[in-house]
Coordinates of C-alpha atoms in Angstrom, one line a residue:
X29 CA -93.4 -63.3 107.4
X30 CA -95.4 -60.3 106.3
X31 CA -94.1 -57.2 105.0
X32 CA -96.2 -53.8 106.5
X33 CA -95.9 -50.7 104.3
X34 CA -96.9 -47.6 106.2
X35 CA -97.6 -44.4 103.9
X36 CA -96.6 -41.0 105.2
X37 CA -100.5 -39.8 106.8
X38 CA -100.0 -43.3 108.7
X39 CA -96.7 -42.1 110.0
X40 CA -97.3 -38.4 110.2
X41 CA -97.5 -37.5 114.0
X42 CA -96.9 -39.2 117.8
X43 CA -100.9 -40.0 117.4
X44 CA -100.3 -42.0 114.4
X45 CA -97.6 -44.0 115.3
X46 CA -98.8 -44.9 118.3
X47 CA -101.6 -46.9 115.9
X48 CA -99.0 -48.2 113.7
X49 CA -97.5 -49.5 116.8
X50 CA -100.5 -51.2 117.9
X51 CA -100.8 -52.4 114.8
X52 CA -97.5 -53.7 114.3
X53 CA -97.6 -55.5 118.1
X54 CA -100.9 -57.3 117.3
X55 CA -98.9 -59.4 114.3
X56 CA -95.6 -60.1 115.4
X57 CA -96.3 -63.9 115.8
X58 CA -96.4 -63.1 111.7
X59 CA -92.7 -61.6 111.8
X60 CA -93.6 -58.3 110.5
X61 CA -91.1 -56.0 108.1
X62 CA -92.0 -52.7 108.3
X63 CA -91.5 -50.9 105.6
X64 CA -92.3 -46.9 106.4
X65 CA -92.9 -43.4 104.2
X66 CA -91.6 -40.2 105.3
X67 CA -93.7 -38.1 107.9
X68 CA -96.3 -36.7 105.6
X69 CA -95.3 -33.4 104.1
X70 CA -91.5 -33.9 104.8
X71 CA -90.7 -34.8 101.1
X72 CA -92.5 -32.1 99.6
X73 CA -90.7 -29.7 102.7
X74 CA -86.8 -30.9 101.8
X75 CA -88.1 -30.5 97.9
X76 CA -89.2 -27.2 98.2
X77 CA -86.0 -26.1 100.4
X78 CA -83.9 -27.3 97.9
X79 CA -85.6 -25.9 94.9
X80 CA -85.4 -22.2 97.0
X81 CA -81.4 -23.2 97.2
X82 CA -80.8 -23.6 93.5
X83 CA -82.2 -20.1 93.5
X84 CA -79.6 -18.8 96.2
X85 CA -82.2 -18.8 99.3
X86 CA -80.3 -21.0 102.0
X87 CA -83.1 -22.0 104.7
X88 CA -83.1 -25.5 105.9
X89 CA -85.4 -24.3 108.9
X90 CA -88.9 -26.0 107.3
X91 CA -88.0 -29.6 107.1
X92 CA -85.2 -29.5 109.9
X93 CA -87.9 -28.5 112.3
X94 CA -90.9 -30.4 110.9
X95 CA -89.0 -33.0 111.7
X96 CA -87.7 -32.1 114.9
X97 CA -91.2 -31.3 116.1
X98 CA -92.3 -34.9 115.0
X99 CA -89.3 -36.4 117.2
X100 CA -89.7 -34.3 120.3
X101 CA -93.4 -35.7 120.2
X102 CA -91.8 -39.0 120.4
X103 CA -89.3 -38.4 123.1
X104 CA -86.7 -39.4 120.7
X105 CA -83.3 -37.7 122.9
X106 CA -82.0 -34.8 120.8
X107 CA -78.3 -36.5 119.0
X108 CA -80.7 -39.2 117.5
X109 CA -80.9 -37.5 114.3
X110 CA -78.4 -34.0 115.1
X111 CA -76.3 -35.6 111.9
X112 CA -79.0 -35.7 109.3
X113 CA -79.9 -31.9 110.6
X114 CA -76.3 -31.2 109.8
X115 CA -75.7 -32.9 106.2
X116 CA -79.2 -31.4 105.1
X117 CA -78.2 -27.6 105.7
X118 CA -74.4 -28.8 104.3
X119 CA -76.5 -30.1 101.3
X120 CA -78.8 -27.3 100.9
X121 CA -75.7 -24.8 101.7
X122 CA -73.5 -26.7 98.6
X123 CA -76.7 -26.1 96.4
X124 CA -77.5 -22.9 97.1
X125 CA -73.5 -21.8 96.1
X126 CA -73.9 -23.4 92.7
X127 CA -77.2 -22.5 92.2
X128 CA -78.2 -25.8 90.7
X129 CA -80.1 -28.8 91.5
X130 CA -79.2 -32.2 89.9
X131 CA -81.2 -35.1 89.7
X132 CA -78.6 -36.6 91.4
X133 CA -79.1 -33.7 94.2
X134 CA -82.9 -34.3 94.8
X135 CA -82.8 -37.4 95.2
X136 CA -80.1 -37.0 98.2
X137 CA -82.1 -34.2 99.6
X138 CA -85.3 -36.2 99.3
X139 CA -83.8 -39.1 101.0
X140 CA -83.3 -37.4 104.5
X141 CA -87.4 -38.1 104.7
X142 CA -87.3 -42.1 105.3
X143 CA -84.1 -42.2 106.7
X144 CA -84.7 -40.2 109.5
X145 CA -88.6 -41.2 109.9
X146 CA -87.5 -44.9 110.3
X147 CA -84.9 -44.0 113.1
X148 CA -87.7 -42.0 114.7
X149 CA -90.1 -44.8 114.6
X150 CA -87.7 -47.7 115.4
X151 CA -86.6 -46.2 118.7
X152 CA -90.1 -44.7 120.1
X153 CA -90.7 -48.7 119.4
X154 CA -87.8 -50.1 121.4
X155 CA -88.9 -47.5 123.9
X156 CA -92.2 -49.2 124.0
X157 CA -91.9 -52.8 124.1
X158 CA -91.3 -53.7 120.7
X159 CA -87.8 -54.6 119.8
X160 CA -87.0 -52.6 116.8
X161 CA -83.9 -51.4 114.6
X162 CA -83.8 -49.2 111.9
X163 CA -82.3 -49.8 108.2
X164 CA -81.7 -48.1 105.1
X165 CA -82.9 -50.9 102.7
X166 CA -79.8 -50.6 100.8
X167 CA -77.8 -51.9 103.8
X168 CA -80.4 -54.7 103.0
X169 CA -79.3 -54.9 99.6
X170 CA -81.7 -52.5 97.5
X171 CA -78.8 -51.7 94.8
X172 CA -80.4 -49.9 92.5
X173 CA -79.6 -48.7 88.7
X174 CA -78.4 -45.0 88.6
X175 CA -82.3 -44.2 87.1
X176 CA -82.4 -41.1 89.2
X177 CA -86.1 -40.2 90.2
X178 CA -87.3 -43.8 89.0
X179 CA -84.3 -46.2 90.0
X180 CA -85.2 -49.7 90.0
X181 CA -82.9 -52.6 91.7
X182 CA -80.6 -54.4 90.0
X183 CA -80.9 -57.9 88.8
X184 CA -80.7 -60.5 91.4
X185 CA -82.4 -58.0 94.0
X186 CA -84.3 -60.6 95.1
X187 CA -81.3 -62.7 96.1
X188 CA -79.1 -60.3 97.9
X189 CA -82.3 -58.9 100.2
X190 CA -82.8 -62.7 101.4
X191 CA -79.2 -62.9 102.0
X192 CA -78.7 -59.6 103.7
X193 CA -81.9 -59.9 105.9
X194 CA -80.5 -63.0 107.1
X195 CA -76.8 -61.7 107.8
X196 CA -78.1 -58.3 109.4
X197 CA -82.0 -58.7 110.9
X198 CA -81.2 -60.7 114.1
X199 CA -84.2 -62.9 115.1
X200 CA -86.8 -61.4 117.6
X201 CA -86.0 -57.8 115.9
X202 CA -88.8 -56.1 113.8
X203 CA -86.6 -54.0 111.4
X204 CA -87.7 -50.6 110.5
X205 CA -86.9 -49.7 106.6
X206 CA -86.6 -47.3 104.2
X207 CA -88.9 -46.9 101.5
X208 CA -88.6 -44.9 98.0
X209 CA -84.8 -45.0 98.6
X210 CA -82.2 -47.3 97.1
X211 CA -78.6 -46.7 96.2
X212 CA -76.2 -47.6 93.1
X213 CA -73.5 -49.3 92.7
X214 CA -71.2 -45.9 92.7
X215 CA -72.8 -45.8 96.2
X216 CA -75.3 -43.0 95.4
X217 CA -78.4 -42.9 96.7
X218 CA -81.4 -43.0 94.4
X219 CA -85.4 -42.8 95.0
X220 CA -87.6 -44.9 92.7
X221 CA -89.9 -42.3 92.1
X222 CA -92.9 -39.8 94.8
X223 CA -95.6 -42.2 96.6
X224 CA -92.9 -45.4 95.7
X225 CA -92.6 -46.6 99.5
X226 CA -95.4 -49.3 98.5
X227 CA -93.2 -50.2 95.3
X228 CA -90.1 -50.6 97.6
X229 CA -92.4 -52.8 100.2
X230 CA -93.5 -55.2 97.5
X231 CA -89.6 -55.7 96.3
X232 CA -88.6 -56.8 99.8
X233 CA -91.3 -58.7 100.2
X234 CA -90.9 -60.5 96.5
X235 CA -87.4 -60.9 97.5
X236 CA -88.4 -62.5 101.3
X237 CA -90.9 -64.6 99.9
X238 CA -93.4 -63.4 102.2
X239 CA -96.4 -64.5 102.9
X240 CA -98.2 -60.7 102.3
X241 CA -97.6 -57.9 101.7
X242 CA -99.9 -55.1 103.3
X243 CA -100.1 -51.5 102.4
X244 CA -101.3 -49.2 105.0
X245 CA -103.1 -46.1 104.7
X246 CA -106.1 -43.7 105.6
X247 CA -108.9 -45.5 103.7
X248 CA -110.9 -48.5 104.1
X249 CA -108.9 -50.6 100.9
X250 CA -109.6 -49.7 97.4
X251 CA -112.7 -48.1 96.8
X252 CA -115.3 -47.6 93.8
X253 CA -114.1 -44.5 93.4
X254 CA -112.0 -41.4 94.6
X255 CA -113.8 -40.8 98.3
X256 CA -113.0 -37.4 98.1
X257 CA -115.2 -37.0 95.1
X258 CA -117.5 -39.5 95.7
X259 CA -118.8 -39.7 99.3
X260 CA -120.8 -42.9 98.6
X261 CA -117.4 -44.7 97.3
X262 CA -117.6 -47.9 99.2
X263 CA -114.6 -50.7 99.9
X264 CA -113.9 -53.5 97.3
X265 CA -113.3 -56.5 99.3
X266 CA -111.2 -58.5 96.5
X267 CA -110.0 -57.4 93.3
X268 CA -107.7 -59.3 90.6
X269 CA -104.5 -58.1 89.8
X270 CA -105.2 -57.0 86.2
X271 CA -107.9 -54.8 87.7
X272 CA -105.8 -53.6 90.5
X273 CA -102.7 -53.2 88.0
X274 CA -105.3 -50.8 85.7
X275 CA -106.4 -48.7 88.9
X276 CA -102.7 -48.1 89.9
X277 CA -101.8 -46.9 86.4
X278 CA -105.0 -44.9 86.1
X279 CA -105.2 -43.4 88.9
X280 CA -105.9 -44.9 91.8
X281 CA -104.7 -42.7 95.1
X282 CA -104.3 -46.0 97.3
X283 CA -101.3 -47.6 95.1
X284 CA -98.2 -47.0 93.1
X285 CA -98.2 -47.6 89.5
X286 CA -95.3 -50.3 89.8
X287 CA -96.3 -51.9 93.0
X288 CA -98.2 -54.7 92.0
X289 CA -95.2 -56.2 89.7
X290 CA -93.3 -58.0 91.9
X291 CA -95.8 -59.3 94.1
X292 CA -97.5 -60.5 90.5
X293 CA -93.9 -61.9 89.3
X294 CA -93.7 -63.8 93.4
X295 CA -97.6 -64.7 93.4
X296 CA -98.1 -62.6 96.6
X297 CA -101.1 -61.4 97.6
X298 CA -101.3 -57.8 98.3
X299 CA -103.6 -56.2 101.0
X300 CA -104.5 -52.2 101.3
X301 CA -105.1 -51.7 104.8
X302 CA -106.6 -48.4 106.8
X303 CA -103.9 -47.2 109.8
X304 CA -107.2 -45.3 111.3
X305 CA -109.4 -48.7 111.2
X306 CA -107.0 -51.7 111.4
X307 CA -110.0 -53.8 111.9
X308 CA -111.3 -53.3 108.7
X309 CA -111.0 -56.6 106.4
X310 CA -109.5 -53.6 103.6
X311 CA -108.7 -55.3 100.1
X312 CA -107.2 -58.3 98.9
X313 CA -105.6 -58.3 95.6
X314 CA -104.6 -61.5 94.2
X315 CA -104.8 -63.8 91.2
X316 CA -107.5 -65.8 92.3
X317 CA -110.2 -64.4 94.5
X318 CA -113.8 -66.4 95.7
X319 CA -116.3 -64.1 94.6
X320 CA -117.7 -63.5 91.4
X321 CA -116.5 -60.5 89.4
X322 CA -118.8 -58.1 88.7
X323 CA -119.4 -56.0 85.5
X324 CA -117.8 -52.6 87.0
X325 CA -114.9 -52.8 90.1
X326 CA -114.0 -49.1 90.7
X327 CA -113.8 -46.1 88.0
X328 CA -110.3 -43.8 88.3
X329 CA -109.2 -41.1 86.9
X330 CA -106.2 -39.4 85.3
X331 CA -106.2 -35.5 85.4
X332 CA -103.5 -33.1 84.1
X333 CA -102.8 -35.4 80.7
X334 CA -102.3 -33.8 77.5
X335 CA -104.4 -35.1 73.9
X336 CA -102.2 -35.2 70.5
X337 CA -104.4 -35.6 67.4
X338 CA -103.1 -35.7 64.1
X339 CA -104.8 -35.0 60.7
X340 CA -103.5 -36.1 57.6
X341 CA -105.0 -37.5 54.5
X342 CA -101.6 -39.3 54.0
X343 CA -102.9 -41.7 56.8
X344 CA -105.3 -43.1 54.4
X345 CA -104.3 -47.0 52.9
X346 CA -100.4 -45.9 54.1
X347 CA -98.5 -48.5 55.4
X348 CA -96.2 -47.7 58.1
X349 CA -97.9 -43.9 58.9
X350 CA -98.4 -44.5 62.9
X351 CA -95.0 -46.8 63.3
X352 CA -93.2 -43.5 62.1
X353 CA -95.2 -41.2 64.4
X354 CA -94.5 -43.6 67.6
X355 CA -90.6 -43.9 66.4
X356 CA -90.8 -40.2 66.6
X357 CA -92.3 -39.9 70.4
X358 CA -90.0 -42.7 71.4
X359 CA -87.1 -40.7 70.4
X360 CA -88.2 -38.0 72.4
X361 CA -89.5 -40.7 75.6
X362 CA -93.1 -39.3 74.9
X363 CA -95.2 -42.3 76.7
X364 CA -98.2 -42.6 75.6
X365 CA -101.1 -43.6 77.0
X366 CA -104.6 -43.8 75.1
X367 CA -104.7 -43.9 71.4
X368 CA -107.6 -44.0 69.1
X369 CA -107.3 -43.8 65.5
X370 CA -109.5 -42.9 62.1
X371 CA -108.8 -43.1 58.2
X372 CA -107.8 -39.3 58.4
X373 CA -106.4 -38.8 62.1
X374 CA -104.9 -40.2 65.1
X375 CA -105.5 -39.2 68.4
X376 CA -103.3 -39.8 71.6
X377 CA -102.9 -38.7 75.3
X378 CA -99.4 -38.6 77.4
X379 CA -98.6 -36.8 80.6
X380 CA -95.6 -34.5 79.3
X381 CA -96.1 -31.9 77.4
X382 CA -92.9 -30.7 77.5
X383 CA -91.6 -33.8 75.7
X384 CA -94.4 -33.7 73.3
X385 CA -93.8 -30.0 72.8
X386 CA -90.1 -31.0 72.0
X387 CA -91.4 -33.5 69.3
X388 CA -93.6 -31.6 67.4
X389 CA -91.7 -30.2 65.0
X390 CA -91.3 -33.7 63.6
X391 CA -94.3 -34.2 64.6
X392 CA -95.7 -31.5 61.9
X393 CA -93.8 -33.4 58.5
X394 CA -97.0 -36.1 58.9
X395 CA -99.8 -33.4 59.2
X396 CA -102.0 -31.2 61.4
X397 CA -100.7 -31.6 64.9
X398 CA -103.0 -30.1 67.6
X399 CA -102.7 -29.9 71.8
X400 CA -105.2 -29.8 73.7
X401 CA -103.7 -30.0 77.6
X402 CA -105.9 -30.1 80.7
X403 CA -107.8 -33.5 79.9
X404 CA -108.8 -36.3 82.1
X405 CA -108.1 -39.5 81.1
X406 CA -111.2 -41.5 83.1
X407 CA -111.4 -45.4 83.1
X408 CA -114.2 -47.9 84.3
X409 CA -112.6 -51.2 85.5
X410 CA -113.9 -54.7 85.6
X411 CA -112.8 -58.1 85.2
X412 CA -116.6 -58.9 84.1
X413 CA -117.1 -56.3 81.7
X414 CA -116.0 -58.3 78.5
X415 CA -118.9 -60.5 79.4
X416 CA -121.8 -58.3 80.2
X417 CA -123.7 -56.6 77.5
X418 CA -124.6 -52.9 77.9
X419 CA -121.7 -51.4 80.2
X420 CA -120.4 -49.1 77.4
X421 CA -123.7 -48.1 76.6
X422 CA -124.9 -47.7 80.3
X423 CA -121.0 -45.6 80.8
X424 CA -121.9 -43.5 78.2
X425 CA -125.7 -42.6 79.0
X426 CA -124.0 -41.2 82.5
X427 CA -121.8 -39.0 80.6
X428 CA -124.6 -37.7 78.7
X429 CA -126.5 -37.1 82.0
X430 CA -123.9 -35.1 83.2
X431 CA -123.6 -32.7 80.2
X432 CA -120.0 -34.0 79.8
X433 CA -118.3 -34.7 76.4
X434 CA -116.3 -37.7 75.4
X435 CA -113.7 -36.7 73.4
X436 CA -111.7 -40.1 73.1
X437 CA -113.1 -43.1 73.9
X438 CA -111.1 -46.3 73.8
X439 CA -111.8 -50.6 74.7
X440 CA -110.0 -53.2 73.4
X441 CA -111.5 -57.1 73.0
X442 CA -111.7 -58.7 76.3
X443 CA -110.0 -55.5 78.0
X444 CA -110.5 -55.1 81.9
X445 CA -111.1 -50.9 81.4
X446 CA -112.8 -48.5 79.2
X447 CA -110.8 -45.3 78.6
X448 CA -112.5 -42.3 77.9
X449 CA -111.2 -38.9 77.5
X450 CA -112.4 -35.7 78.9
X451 CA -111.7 -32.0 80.1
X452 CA -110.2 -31.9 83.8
X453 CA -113.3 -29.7 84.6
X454 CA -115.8 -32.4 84.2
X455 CA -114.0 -34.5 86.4
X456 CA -115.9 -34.1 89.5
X457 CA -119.2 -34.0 87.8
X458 CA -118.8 -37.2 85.7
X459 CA -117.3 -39.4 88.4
X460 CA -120.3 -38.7 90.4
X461 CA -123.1 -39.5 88.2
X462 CA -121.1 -42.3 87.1
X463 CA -120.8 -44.3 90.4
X464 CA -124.5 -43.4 90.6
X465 CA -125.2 -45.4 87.6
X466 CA -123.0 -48.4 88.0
X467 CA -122.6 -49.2 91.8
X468 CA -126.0 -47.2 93.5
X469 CA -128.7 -48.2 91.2
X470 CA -128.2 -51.2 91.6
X471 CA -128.3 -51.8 95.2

């Protein structure tokens, strides 16, 4: 059994599915799960309309027909998803009287994405050869916590989606499911956070015990670099988990932060895949891979982040300074991310200023606090780094190349990345001459 995540530019129009279905039909001696997004652009569509309702502007027109269009490509017959058109404007009516949008609210609304997409797909399937039935993975029991925006399933997830694919998948069907989507035990339904369809993929196939899972999407695997910044980014044909785990976090536009987890917890390879060129071998991320690891796997990127540094002599010889500054961010769920230190200040990066701004006034009692938003944090990856001598200084001769500063630079012993910090201006710049340095030099 493999499990086949399709992300929403895979799913996006009649000309796209049609690949996904070819796609799908060329493996189903492998009994494929598919696991889909919604049409691309239909979250961000039912987001917007209900943001404009909280402000009193009733129009469920954009995502009712941008979904309707999608459908009608497909031939789907017009009652197949009449219902979900109704209980969206009903939603985005009830919001629109109150004038206010829960967290509990958006993720309902943002539901109606998946949940008609996979009913859409499942029956242009059956209409074409390929027996197929749609699901809402929680019918598949995806029970989530009531973590709205990042809901994770319960314990024992693992258990009940085994048991329920057996009770409710007949054999000889490929089911269609839900990604991002879950529901609690109060019967709510919850989303486990934007771009978490490949997250919800690697759960069921963690709790099938498959054999894969693949995510699908329009590039060739995981790549050196951000192709859309650097047109001689090239495919990585195997990566590690640690390294791939580090690119998700960091940045990486293929996969979700949390993906990797479960198929790391099941030992289950993961392969990226691209809808628009299913021959391509793509990536293969697993523990244990054949080649070699070189110095430098990929460099990612981080943009929008916000640097904390605080000065204080008190830092000097005092025990206990930095625990009290991290109890402080804790209490107000600042994450942090980066964090270099000297005698006399401390520097950090997080993604929130809002919750940093929030903290600052305790912040102040240990010293000078200042914010410096619109940084870049900017990582080189690579399983053989902590055994080849020069990579820092090579990284940091690029930089200098491109005129660009290095305002943090972080690497701990036997670390897999090098973090550096930098203004999101330099972004575009740096990665360039970067991948120039490391990957084209040297071919």
């Amino acid at each position: 059994m493999i499990v086949m995540k399709f992300g929403g530019s895979s799913v996006e129009s009649r000309a796209q599915i049609e690949k996904v279905l070819h796609i799908v039909r060329a493996r189903l001696a492998r009994r494929p799960v598919v696991v889909s997004s919604a049409h691309k652009g239909m979250t961000d569509a039912l987001i917007n309309a209900a943001k404009a309702a909280a402000t009193g502007r009733f129009d469920p027109s954009v995502p009712v027909n941008k979904q309707r269009a999608v459908a009608e490509s497909l031939g789907c017959a017009p009652d197949l998803l009449a219902p979900f058109y109704e209980e969206i404007a009903d939603l985005l009516r009830g919001i629109s009287l109150v004038k206010e949008l829960s967290p509990r609210s958006l993720d309902y609304i943002a539901s109606f994405g998946e949940r008609m997409a996979v009913r859409c797909i499942a029956d242009f399937f059956a209409r074409s050869g390929v027996p197929a039935r749609a699901y809402d993975v929680w019918d598949l029991g995806f029970i989530t916590d009531a973590n709205f925006g990042r809901a994770r399933p319960l314990p024992g997830f693992d258990a009940r989606i085994k048991a329920m694919f057996a009770e409710r998948v007949p054999e000889g069907i490929v089911p269609i499911v839900t990604g991002f989507v879950g529901r609690n035990e109060a019967g709510e339904i919850t989303t486990v956070g934007r771009n978490g369809s490949d997250l919800t993929a690697t759960l069921v196939a963690a709790g099938l015990g498959a054999e894969e899972a693949q995510i699908w999407s329009d590039t060739d695997g995981v790549m050196t670099a951000d192709p859309s910044v650097v047109k001689t980014a090239r495919n990585i044909p195997t990566m590690r988990f640690e390294e791939a785990a580090e690119l998700a976090f960091f940045g990486s536009r293929v996969l979700h932060p949390s993906t990797l987890l479960p198929a790391m917890e099941k030992g289950i390879p993961v392969r990226v895949l691209n809808t628009n060129r299913p021959d391509h071998p793509g990536t293969v991320i697993d523990f244990d891979t054949d080649a070699a690891s070189p110095a430098v796997t990929c460099i990612a990127y981080r943009e929008r982040q916000v640097v904390l540094k605080i000065s204080s002599t008190r830092m000097f010889g005092e025990v206990g300074f930095l625990a009290q500054v991290l109890a402080v961010l804790a209490r107000h769920e600042v994450v942090i991310d980066v964090i270099t230190t000297s005698e006399v200040s401390v520097s950090m990066t997080t993604d929130d200023l809002g919750k940093l701004s929030r903290a600052l006034p305790e912040l102040e009692q240990f010293g000078a606090c200042e914010v410096l938003p619109n940084r870049t944090t900017l990582v080189i990856v690579g399983q053989g780094m902590p055994r080849q001598k020069g990579v820092a200084a090579q990284v940091l001769d690029a930089m200098a190349q491109a005129g660009v500063n290095v305002e943090m630079l972080s690497y701990a012993t036997g670390s897999v990345n090098l973090s550096m910090v930098i203004e999101d201006a330099h972004v575009a710049s740096a990665v360039g001459v970067l991948h120039h340095s490391l990957f084209e030099k040297a071919r």
